[in-house]
Structures are given as C-alpha cells and as structure tokens.
Short mmCIF file of C-alpha atoms in Angstrom, two decimals:
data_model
loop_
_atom_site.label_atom_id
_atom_site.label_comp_id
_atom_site.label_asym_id
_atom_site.label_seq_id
_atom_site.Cartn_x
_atom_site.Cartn_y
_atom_site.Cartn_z
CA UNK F 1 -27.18 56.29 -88.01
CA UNK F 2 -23.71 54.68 -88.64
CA UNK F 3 -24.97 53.04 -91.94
CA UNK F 4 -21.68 53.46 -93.51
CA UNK F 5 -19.52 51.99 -91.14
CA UNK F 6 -21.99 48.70 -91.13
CA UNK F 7 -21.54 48.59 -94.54
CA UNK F 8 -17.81 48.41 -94.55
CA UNK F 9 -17.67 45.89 -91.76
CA UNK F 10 -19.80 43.46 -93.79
CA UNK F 11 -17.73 43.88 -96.85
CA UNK F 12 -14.19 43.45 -94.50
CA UNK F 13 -15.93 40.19 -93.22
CA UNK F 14 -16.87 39.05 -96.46
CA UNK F 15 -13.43 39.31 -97.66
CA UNK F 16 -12.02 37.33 -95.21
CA UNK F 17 -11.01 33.28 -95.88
CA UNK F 18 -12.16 31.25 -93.16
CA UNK F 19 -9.99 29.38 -90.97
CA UNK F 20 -12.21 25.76 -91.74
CA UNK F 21 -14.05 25.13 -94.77
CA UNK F 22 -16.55 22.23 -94.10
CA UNK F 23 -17.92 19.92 -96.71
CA UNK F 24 -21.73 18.13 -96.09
CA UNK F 25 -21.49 14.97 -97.45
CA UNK F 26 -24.25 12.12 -97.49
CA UNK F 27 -27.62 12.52 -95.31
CA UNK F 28 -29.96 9.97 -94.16
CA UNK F 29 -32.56 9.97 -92.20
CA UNK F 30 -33.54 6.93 -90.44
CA UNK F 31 -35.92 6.54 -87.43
CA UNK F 32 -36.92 9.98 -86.45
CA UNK F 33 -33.21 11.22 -86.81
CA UNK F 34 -31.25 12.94 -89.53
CA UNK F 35 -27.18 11.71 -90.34
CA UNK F 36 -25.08 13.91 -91.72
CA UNK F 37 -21.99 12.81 -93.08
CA UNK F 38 -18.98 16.24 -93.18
CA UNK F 39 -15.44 16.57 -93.67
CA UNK F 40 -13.07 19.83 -93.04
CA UNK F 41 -9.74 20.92 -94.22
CA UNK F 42 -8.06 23.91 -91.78
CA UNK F 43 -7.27 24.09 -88.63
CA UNK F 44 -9.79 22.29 -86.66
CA UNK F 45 -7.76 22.12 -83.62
CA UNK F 46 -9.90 23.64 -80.90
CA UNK F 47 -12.98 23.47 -82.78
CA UNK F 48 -16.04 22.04 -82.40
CA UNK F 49 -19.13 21.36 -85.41
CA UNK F 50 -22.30 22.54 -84.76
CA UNK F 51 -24.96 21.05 -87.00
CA UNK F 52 -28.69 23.14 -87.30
CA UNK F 53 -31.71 21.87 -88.62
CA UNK F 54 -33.38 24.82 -90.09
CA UNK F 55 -36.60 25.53 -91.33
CA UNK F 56 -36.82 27.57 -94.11
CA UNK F 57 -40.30 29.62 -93.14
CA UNK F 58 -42.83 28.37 -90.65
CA UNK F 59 -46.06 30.22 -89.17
CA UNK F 60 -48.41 30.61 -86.51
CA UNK F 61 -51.44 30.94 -86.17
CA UNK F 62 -52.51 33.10 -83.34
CA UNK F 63 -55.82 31.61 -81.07
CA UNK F 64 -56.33 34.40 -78.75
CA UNK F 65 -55.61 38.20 -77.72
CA UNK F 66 -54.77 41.44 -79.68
CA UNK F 67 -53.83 39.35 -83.16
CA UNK F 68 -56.52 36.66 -83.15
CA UNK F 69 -56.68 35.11 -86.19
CA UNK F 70 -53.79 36.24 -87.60
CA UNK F 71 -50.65 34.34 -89.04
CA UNK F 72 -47.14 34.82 -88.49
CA UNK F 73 -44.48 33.89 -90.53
CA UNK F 74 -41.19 33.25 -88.93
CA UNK F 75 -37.55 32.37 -91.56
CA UNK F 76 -35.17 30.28 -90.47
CA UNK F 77 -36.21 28.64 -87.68
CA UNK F 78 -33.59 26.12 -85.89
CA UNK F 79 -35.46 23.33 -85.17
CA UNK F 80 -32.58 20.98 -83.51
CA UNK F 81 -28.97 21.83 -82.72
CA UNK F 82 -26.36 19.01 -81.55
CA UNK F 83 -22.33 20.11 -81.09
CA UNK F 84 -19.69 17.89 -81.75
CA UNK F 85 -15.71 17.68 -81.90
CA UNK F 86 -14.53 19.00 -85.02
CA UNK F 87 -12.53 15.76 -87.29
CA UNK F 88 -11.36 15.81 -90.52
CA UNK F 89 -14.46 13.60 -91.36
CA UNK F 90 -17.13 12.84 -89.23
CA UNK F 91 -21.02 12.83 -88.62
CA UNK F 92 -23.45 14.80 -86.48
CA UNK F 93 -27.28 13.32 -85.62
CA UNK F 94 -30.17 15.63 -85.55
CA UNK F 95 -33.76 14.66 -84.23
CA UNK F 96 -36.09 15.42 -86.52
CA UNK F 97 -39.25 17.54 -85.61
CA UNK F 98 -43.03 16.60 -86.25
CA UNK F 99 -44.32 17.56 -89.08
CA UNK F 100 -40.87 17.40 -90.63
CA UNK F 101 -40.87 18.29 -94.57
CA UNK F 102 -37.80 17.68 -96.22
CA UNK F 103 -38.01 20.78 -98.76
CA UNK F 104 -38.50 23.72 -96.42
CA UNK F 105 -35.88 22.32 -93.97
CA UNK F 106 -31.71 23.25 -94.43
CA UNK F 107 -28.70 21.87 -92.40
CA UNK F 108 -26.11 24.34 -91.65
CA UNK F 109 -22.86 23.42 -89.95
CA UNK F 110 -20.59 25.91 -87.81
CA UNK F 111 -16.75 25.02 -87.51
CA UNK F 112 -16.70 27.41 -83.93
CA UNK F 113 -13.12 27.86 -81.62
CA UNK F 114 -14.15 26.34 -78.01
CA UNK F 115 -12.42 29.35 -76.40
CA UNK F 116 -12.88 32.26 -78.93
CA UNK F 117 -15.97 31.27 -79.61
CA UNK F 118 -15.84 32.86 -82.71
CA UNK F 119 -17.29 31.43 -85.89
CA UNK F 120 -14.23 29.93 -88.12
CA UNK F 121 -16.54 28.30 -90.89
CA UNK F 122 -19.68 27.80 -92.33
CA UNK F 123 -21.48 26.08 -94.89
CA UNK F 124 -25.41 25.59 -95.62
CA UNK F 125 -27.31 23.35 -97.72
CA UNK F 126 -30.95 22.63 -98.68
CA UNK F 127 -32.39 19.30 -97.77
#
C-alpha cells in the first residue's frame, strides 16, 4: 500500500557512497576450505568483514506430506558465514559444503560497524 514511498527509499539508498568499498582479491580453495584474499579503502575503523558463501539456486526435494514429490527451489542460499576484523588487506576462510560446485556458488563480503550494525559496504562476486 505505500509502494511509492518504497520506491523512493530504494532509490535514496542507491544513491548513497558507501563508507568502505571492499576489493576480493585471489581465492583458493584447499582442503575442504575456501581463502579469500580482500582489501578496503574507507573507514574501517569499527568494522568488521563478513564473508558468505552463497549458492546461487539449490532445491529440495520433498519425501513426505502435503507436497510429496515436489521440488523446491530456493536463491541464494548462504551456505557458510565466518566474521572477521576489518584491515586494509586481509583474508577470511570459509568451509566448503558437500556437494560444493564452484559455478552456482558466490562470495559476498559485508564491511558492517560493530555498534551500528549497519551495513557500510558490499561487494559480490561469482566463483
């Protein structure tokens, strides 16, 4: 019902520069983990980096009840989470799931304020 007012808080947000802008650099993955190399520029003071392993679409198949047999699809699925200081360059290791497909799997690092708790920077990149 307030459709408009939605619609001008997501275009205020969008125009607004964030306070970090975070960089991923290298990956590797190496014995069940994944390494992800960053670096920031901002004011990371107070911050920490929150690194997601996402995965892109996933489903389930449902066994029993109302919707046996059918097959959900879920998006973006965060498969492991780790939070770490924020630095001007650092890294962040994710366990990797079973089943683990690099190509419908995306990391995506917060910069968040560790009293705020408000979002200051984002970035997201495809595997």
């Amino acid at each position: 019902s307030e459709e408009s007012k939605i619609a001008s808080a997501v275009t205020k947000a969008l125009a607004l520069q964030p306070a970090v802008t975070i960089a991923i650099g290298s990956q590797q993955i190496k014995e069940g983990e994944l390494i992800i190399q960053y670096s920031t520029t901002g004011n990371i003071a107070h911050n920490n980096i929150l690194a997601l392993l996402v995965q892109t679409r996933a489903t389930t198949k449902i066994k029993a009840g109302e919707n046996n047999g059918a097959t959900l699809a879920s998006y973006n699925v965060v498969r492991s989470m780790v939070s770490v200081p924020a630095k001007v360059a650092g890294s962040c290791t994710l366990t990797i799931p079973a089943g683990f497909i690099s190509n419908n799997y995306s990391i995506v690092l917060l910069a968040q304020n560790t009293g705020s708790l408000k979002i200051t920077g984002t970035v997201k990149k495809s595997i």
